[in-house]
Short mmCIF file of C-alpha atoms in Angstrom, two decimals:
data_model
loop_
_atom_site.label_atom_id
_atom_site.label_comp_id
_atom_site.label_asym_id
_atom_site.label_seq_id
_atom_site.Cartn_x
_atom_site.Cartn_y
_atom_site.Cartn_z
CA UNK A 30 -20.51 -4.75 1.98
CA UNK A 31 -18.98 -7.69 0.11
CA UNK A 32 -14.83 -7.49 0.89
CA UNK A 33 -15.02 -9.34 -2.08
CA UNK A 34 -13.52 -12.72 -3.29
CA UNK A 35 -9.37 -12.29 -2.85
CA UNK A 36 -8.80 -15.57 -4.47
CA UNK A 37 -5.79 -16.62 -5.37
CA UNK A 38 -6.71 -18.64 -8.57
CA UNK A 39 -7.51 -16.45 -12.05
CA UNK A 40 -9.10 -16.94 -14.80
CA UNK A 41 -6.66 -15.19 -17.33
CA UNK A 42 -7.97 -15.64 -20.53
CA UNK A 43 -6.43 -12.07 -21.81
CA UNK A 44 -3.39 -12.20 -20.49
CA UNK A 45 -1.54 -11.73 -23.56
CA UNK A 46 -2.74 -8.17 -24.09
CA UNK A 47 -0.96 -7.00 -21.86
CA UNK A 48 2.05 -5.77 -24.71
CA UNK A 49 -0.82 -3.77 -26.03
CA UNK A 50 -2.18 -2.38 -22.60
CA UNK A 51 -4.09 0.79 -22.03
CA UNK A 52 -0.20 2.56 -21.36
CA UNK A 53 -0.38 3.13 -25.11
CA UNK A 54 -3.68 5.44 -24.98
CA UNK A 55 -0.46 7.23 -22.36
CA UNK A 56 -3.19 9.58 -20.51
CA UNK A 57 -4.42 8.62 -17.91
CA UNK A 58 -3.13 6.35 -15.73
CA UNK A 59 -5.94 3.98 -15.14
CA UNK A 60 -6.01 1.99 -12.18
CA UNK A 61 -8.59 -0.88 -10.93
CA UNK A 62 -10.03 -0.88 -7.31
CA UNK A 63 -12.52 -2.99 -5.13
CA UNK A 64 -14.37 -3.40 -2.04
CA UNK A 65 -11.14 -4.37 0.44
CA UNK A 66 -10.57 -1.65 3.38
CA UNK A 67 -6.60 -0.80 2.33
CA UNK A 68 -7.97 -0.17 -1.97
CA UNK A 69 -11.43 1.76 -0.66
CA UNK A 70 -8.95 4.22 1.13
CA UNK A 71 -8.16 5.62 -2.21
CA UNK A 72 -11.28 6.59 -2.89
CA UNK A 73 -10.16 9.44 -0.34
CA UNK A 74 -8.09 10.03 -3.10
CA UNK A 75 -10.74 10.51 -5.37
CA UNK A 76 -13.24 12.97 -3.10
CA UNK A 77 -10.47 15.33 -2.26
CA UNK A 78 -8.94 15.28 -5.88
CA UNK A 79 -5.93 15.45 -4.57
CA UNK A 80 -4.69 13.76 -8.18
CA UNK A 81 -4.97 17.34 -9.67
CA UNK A 82 -3.73 18.62 -7.07
CA UNK A 83 -0.71 16.51 -7.18
CA UNK A 84 -0.36 17.05 -11.42
CA UNK A 85 -1.44 13.81 -12.62
CA UNK A 86 -4.03 12.54 -13.74
CA UNK A 87 -5.36 9.26 -13.29
CA UNK A 88 -9.00 7.30 -13.60
CA UNK A 89 -10.25 4.60 -11.08
CA UNK A 90 -12.26 1.32 -12.34
CA UNK A 91 -14.45 0.50 -10.03
CA UNK A 92 -14.24 -4.00 -9.83
CA UNK A 93 -15.47 -7.14 -8.53
CA UNK A 94 -12.00 -8.21 -6.92
CA UNK A 95 -11.69 -11.11 -9.77
CA UNK A 96 -12.73 -9.05 -12.74
CA UNK A 97 -9.84 -6.08 -11.63
CA UNK A 98 -7.73 -8.76 -11.62
CA UNK A 99 -8.87 -10.12 -15.27
CA UNK A 100 -9.15 -6.35 -16.12
CA UNK A 101 -5.79 -5.60 -16.31
CA UNK A 102 -4.72 -9.97 -17.69
CA UNK A 103 -6.44 -8.12 -20.55
CA UNK A 104 -4.64 -4.79 -20.06
CA UNK A 105 -7.27 -2.56 -20.06
CA UNK A 106 -5.72 -1.23 -16.35
CA UNK A 107 -1.93 0.34 -16.13
CA UNK A 108 -2.45 -0.61 -12.30
CA UNK A 109 -4.90 -3.28 -10.15
CA UNK A 110 -5.25 -3.52 -6.42
CA UNK A 111 -4.64 -7.18 -5.15
CA UNK A 112 -3.17 -8.71 -3.15
CA UNK A 113 0.95 -10.71 -3.40
CA UNK A 114 0.11 -13.54 -3.67
CA UNK A 115 -2.24 -12.88 -6.76
CA UNK A 116 -0.15 -11.13 -8.30
CA UNK A 117 2.16 -14.11 -8.58
CA UNK A 118 -0.99 -16.47 -9.87
CA UNK A 119 -1.67 -13.39 -12.21
CA UNK A 120 2.29 -13.28 -13.03
CA UNK A 121 2.53 -16.78 -13.09
CA UNK A 122 -0.28 -16.71 -15.78
CA UNK A 123 0.98 -14.24 -18.19
CA UNK A 124 0.67 -10.63 -16.91
CA UNK A 125 3.17 -9.38 -15.16
CA UNK A 126 3.59 -6.95 -12.44
CA UNK A 127 5.60 -5.21 -10.67
CA UNK A 128 4.10 -3.92 -5.90
CA UNK A 129 4.82 -0.69 -5.75
CA UNK A 130 3.13 -0.01 -2.77
CA UNK A 131 1.91 -1.50 0.52
CA UNK A 132 -1.81 -0.19 1.40
CA UNK A 133 -1.76 -2.56 3.60
CA UNK A 134 -1.91 -6.52 6.08
CA UNK A 135 -5.25 -8.24 6.62
CA UNK A 136 -4.92 -7.98 9.75
CA UNK A 137 -7.10 -9.98 10.99
CA UNK A 138 -10.31 -10.17 8.89
CA UNK A 139 -9.42 -12.88 7.88
CA UNK A 140 -10.68 -15.80 10.21
CA UNK A 141 -10.56 -19.58 11.35
CA UNK A 142 -13.97 -19.14 13.05
CA UNK A 143 -14.90 -22.17 14.87
CA UNK A 144 -18.04 -24.38 15.75
CA UNK A 145 -19.15 -23.81 19.03
CA UNK A 146 -17.65 -26.27 21.81
CA UNK A 147 -14.41 -26.09 19.20
CA UNK A 148 -12.19 -22.89 21.51
CA UNK A 149 -8.42 -23.56 19.05
CA UNK A 150 -6.31 -24.76 16.53
CA UNK A 151 -5.88 -28.30 18.04
CA UNK A 152 -8.92 -28.83 18.79
CA UNK A 153 -8.66 -29.08 15.52
CA UNK A 154 -7.38 -32.54 15.08
CA UNK A 155 -8.50 -35.26 13.20
CA UNK A 156 -11.82 -33.37 11.80
CA UNK A 157 -13.33 -31.30 9.09
CA UNK A 158 -12.44 -27.64 8.25
CA UNK A 159 -14.48 -26.06 5.30
CA UNK A 160 -12.14 -23.46 3.64
CA UNK A 161 -11.49 -23.02 -0.72
CA UNK A 162 -8.55 -24.95 -0.87
CA UNK A 163 -5.39 -22.56 -2.47
CA UNK A 164 -6.54 -19.88 -1.19
CA UNK A 165 -5.78 -17.16 1.02
CA UNK A 166 -7.29 -18.77 4.21
CA UNK A 167 -6.04 -22.30 3.36
CA UNK A 168 -2.75 -20.65 4.04
CA UNK A 169 -4.02 -18.90 6.41
CA UNK A 170 -5.17 -22.71 8.47
CA UNK A 171 -1.60 -24.27 7.40
CA UNK A 172 -0.04 -21.29 9.15
CA UNK A 173 -2.54 -22.06 12.83
CA UNK A 174 -1.49 -25.26 11.97
CA UNK A 175 1.94 -25.50 11.73
CA UNK A 176 2.12 -23.25 15.28
CA UNK A 177 0.07 -25.42 16.73
CA UNK A 178 2.58 -28.05 16.11
CA UNK A 179 0.35 -29.88 13.29
CA UNK A 180 -0.28 -31.00 9.90
CA UNK A 181 -2.85 -29.98 7.01
CA UNK A 182 -2.49 -34.42 7.15
CA UNK A 183 -4.16 -33.85 11.03
CA UNK A 184 -7.53 -32.41 9.17
CA UNK A 185 -9.55 -33.42 6.72
CA UNK A 186 -9.89 -30.75 4.40
CA UNK A 187 -13.14 -29.72 3.35
CA UNK A 188 -13.58 -27.55 -0.75
CA UNK A 189 -16.54 -24.63 0.09
CA UNK A 190 -16.36 -21.51 -1.55
CA UNK A 191 -15.86 -18.72 0.43
CA UNK A 192 -19.05 -17.43 0.39
CA UNK A 193 -21.30 -20.79 1.34
CA UNK A 194 -18.61 -21.03 4.42
CA UNK A 195 -21.44 -20.10 7.37
CA UNK A 196 -23.93 -21.92 5.65
CA UNK A 197 -20.98 -24.94 5.90
CA UNK A 198 -20.29 -24.17 9.37
CA UNK A 199 -24.44 -23.51 10.60
CA UNK A 200 -24.86 -27.44 9.54
CA UNK A 201 -22.58 -28.77 11.50
CA UNK A 202 -21.06 -30.97 9.19
CA UNK A 203 -16.93 -29.42 9.95
CA UNK A 204 -15.56 -28.64 12.79
CA UNK A 205 -14.41 -24.60 11.51
CA UNK A 206 -14.13 -23.05 8.65
CA UNK A 207 -11.38 -20.56 6.97
CA UNK A 208 -13.16 -17.12 4.77
CA UNK A 209 -12.56 -13.40 5.32
CA UNK A 210 -14.94 -10.58 5.76
CA UNK A 211 -17.97 -10.40 5.49
CA UNK A 212 -17.65 -14.06 5.88
CA UNK A 213 -16.21 -14.67 8.05
CA UNK A 214 -17.89 -12.05 10.00
CA UNK A 215 -21.08 -13.61 8.95
CA UNK A 216 -20.47 -16.89 9.96
CA UNK A 217 -19.97 -15.70 13.75
CA UNK A 218 -23.78 -14.12 13.39
CA UNK A 219 -24.95 -17.07 11.92
CA UNK A 220 -23.87 -19.29 14.35
CA UNK A 221 -24.33 -18.98 18.26
CA UNK A 222 -21.26 -20.10 20.61
CA UNK A 223 -18.76 -19.37 17.17
CA UNK A 224 -15.70 -18.01 17.72
CA UNK A 225 -12.73 -16.80 16.21
CA UNK A 226 -9.86 -19.54 17.26
CA UNK A 227 -6.89 -17.97 14.75
CA UNK A 228 -6.51 -14.96 12.36
CA UNK A 229 -4.42 -13.33 10.24
CA UNK A 230 -3.73 -11.05 12.48
CA UNK A 231 -1.73 -13.66 14.75
CA UNK A 232 0.50 -13.10 11.22
CA UNK A 233 0.87 -10.45 10.37
CA UNK A 234 2.44 -10.75 6.82
CA UNK A 235 0.65 -13.88 5.82
CA UNK A 236 -1.58 -11.24 3.59
CA UNK A 237 -0.34 -7.91 2.31
CA UNK A 238 -2.61 -5.73 -0.23
CA UNK A 239 -0.83 -4.28 -2.66
CA UNK A 240 -0.71 -1.83 -5.43
CA UNK A 241 0.51 -3.86 -8.91
CA UNK A 242 1.80 -1.87 -11.81
CA UNK A 243 2.33 -3.65 -15.93
CA UNK A 244 6.01 -3.38 -15.41
CA UNK A 245 6.02 -1.06 -19.47
CA UNK A 246 3.77 1.35 -17.78
CA UNK A 247 6.12 1.21 -14.54
CA UNK A 248 9.21 1.80 -16.82
CA UNK A 249 7.35 4.67 -19.43
CA UNK A 250 6.01 7.14 -16.46
CA UNK A 251 7.61 6.50 -13.50
CA UNK A 252 7.52 10.20 -12.49
CA UNK A 253 3.85 10.04 -12.83
CA UNK A 254 3.83 6.96 -10.56
CA UNK A 255 5.96 8.35 -8.18
CA UNK A 256 2.62 11.16 -8.88
CA UNK A 257 0.96 8.31 -6.93
CA UNK A 258 2.24 6.90 -4.41
CA UNK A 259 2.16 10.28 -3.31
CA UNK A 260 -0.84 11.69 -3.08
CA UNK A 261 -0.77 6.98 -1.65
CA UNK A 262 0.84 8.77 1.45
CA UNK A 263 -1.35 11.38 1.89
CA UNK A 264 -4.72 8.84 2.17
CA UNK A 265 -3.02 7.43 4.95
CA UNK A 266 -2.32 10.81 6.77
CA UNK A 267 -5.22 11.40 6.73
CA UNK A 268 -7.06 8.15 7.85
CA UNK A 269 -4.84 7.77 10.64
CA UNK A 270 -5.21 12.15 11.85
CA UNK A 271 -7.77 11.69 14.14
CA UNK A 272 -9.05 14.53 13.58
CA UNK A 273 -9.97 13.27 10.25
CA UNK A 274 -10.32 9.81 10.22
CA UNK A 275 -13.96 10.12 10.72
CA UNK A 276 -14.44 12.09 7.76
CA UNK A 277 -11.90 9.83 5.81
CA UNK A 278 -14.40 6.31 7.23
CA UNK A 279 -17.71 8.40 6.10
CA UNK A 280 -15.74 8.50 2.66
CA UNK A 281 -14.93 4.57 2.47
CA UNK A 282 -17.97 3.55 3.99
CA UNK A 283 -19.82 5.30 1.82
CA UNK A 284 -18.24 4.16 -1.29
CA UNK A 285 -19.11 0.32 -0.80
CA UNK A 286 -22.62 1.18 0.84
CA UNK A 287 -22.66 0.60 4.50
CA UNK A 288 -22.86 2.71 7.78
CA UNK A 289 -18.92 4.60 9.11
CA UNK A 290 -20.18 2.72 12.01
CA UNK A 291 -20.07 -0.99 10.38
CA UNK A 292 -17.25 0.31 8.42
CA UNK A 293 -14.33 0.87 10.88
CA UNK A 294 -15.21 -2.53 11.83
CA UNK A 295 -13.70 -3.41 8.23
CA UNK A 296 -10.61 -0.40 8.75
CA UNK A 297 -10.10 -2.47 12.25
CA UNK A 298 -9.03 -5.51 10.60
CA UNK A 299 -7.42 -4.40 7.74
CA UNK A 300 -3.50 -2.88 9.20
CA UNK A 301 -2.93 0.57 6.43
CA UNK A 302 0.76 0.73 6.42
CA UNK A 303 2.59 4.41 7.55
CA UNK A 304 5.28 5.45 5.53
CA UNK A 305 8.42 4.19 7.76
CA UNK A 306 6.37 0.52 8.30
CA UNK A 307 6.01 -0.12 4.72
CA UNK A 308 9.92 0.83 4.45
CA UNK A 309 10.48 -2.47 6.21
CA UNK A 310 8.49 -4.91 4.93
CA UNK A 311 9.59 -3.39 1.45
CA UNK A 312 13.66 -4.98 3.45
CA UNK A 313 14.76 -7.68 1.61
CA UNK A 314 14.22 -10.34 4.20
CA UNK A 315 12.58 -13.85 4.43
CA UNK A 316 9.39 -14.98 6.46
CA UNK A 317 6.73 -12.38 6.49
CA UNK A 318 7.89 -8.93 7.87
CA UNK A 319 9.51 -8.74 4.08
CA UNK A 320 7.47 -8.97 1.14
CA UNK A 321 9.72 -10.59 -0.28
CA UNK A 322 9.64 -13.39 2.46
CA UNK A 323 5.94 -13.34 2.72
CA UNK A 324 5.72 -13.89 -1.27
CA UNK A 325 8.21 -15.62 -1.42
CA UNK A 326 6.02 -18.32 1.25
CA UNK A 327 2.97 -17.49 -1.11
CA UNK A 328 4.84 -19.12 -3.47
CA UNK A 329 5.88 -22.76 -2.21
CA UNK A 330 1.72 -22.78 -2.03
CA UNK A 331 0.51 -21.37 -4.39
CA UNK A 332 3.30 -24.49 -6.45
CA UNK A 333 2.63 -27.11 -3.97
CA UNK A 334 -1.46 -26.70 -4.66
CA UNK A 335 -0.45 -26.69 -8.51
CA UNK A 336 -2.36 -22.83 -8.29
CA UNK A 337 0.74 -23.03 -11.10
CA UNK A 338 2.84 -25.32 -12.45
CA UNK A 339 6.86 -22.94 -11.69
CA UNK A 340 8.36 -20.51 -9.29
CA UNK A 341 7.76 -17.37 -9.52
CA UNK A 342 11.06 -14.72 -9.65
CA UNK A 343 9.28 -13.21 -6.38
CA UNK A 344 11.49 -10.28 -7.01
CA UNK A 345 10.66 -9.54 -9.74
CA UNK A 346 7.71 -8.80 -8.50
CA UNK A 347 8.89 -6.53 -5.68
CA UNK A 348 10.85 -2.70 -6.57
CA UNK A 349 9.92 -0.62 -3.06
CA UNK A 350 12.24 2.18 -4.41
CA UNK A 351 9.50 5.11 -5.59
CA UNK A 352 7.90 4.66 -1.50
CA UNK A 353 11.92 4.33 -0.17
CA UNK A 354 12.74 7.61 -2.09
CA UNK A 355 10.16 9.51 0.07
#
């Protein structure tokens, strides 16, 4: 399986077409999704035909992650699944969106993997770390360094495409790499004695995964989006119910072509949020315990790394009212 490139940069050349977006055709709602577990979960509703039961017509379109954002930016979709950080990047480059569902937060799938003998983030002082600069695991590394009393200046960053990080760790040229699944898992398998020394489970809320809707579609078709939110929490209940969990995993694993047993580990690294949990993260606040606070931190990270030039109005990207109304 490929839990694809959750990048923080967008090649969003088609952004200006958003005004002529999919909403002009009115039916059905078009949602782009990709293979992160919190988004593959939509497959349960698709297979069970719960949208039809809810009285809303939705067409899901399967993409690689980057392609899904590009399609949204080109106005081909009403909504797309992406991280809160990528929602800001996509918006900064021309395709604004509003996050109406918090599907999950990364809960261990994103990792800093240390080479043999590297047992903690503190061990990285003065050493090379391979990470894709400007991407979510760069932010994860900075977060871990700060907790260890270090800064980015205490390590030497080596810019490595995420899908090449396992080979770079195996080369012995770096003391650690930053990557998300499956690349982080591949690194652990490829390099005997390597180990995760810091993960997204150490900072819940560092990376939220959401459903982001175009403002035009949300305004024009709000009642339909409300029904989509209702269906999402039916999916969550189905996944989290011990009696139906195995069937949910079967459906999700089938979508990405791996065994249910293998897929279970990816779900464990993804904290799919209950309704009550999501409501808490929609409350305005500072820090990673709020979607607002987390997005503000990501905005500052994006500015510091020249991902974009102008600070984003984080509040304008978030609308928890449909979730909070349930």
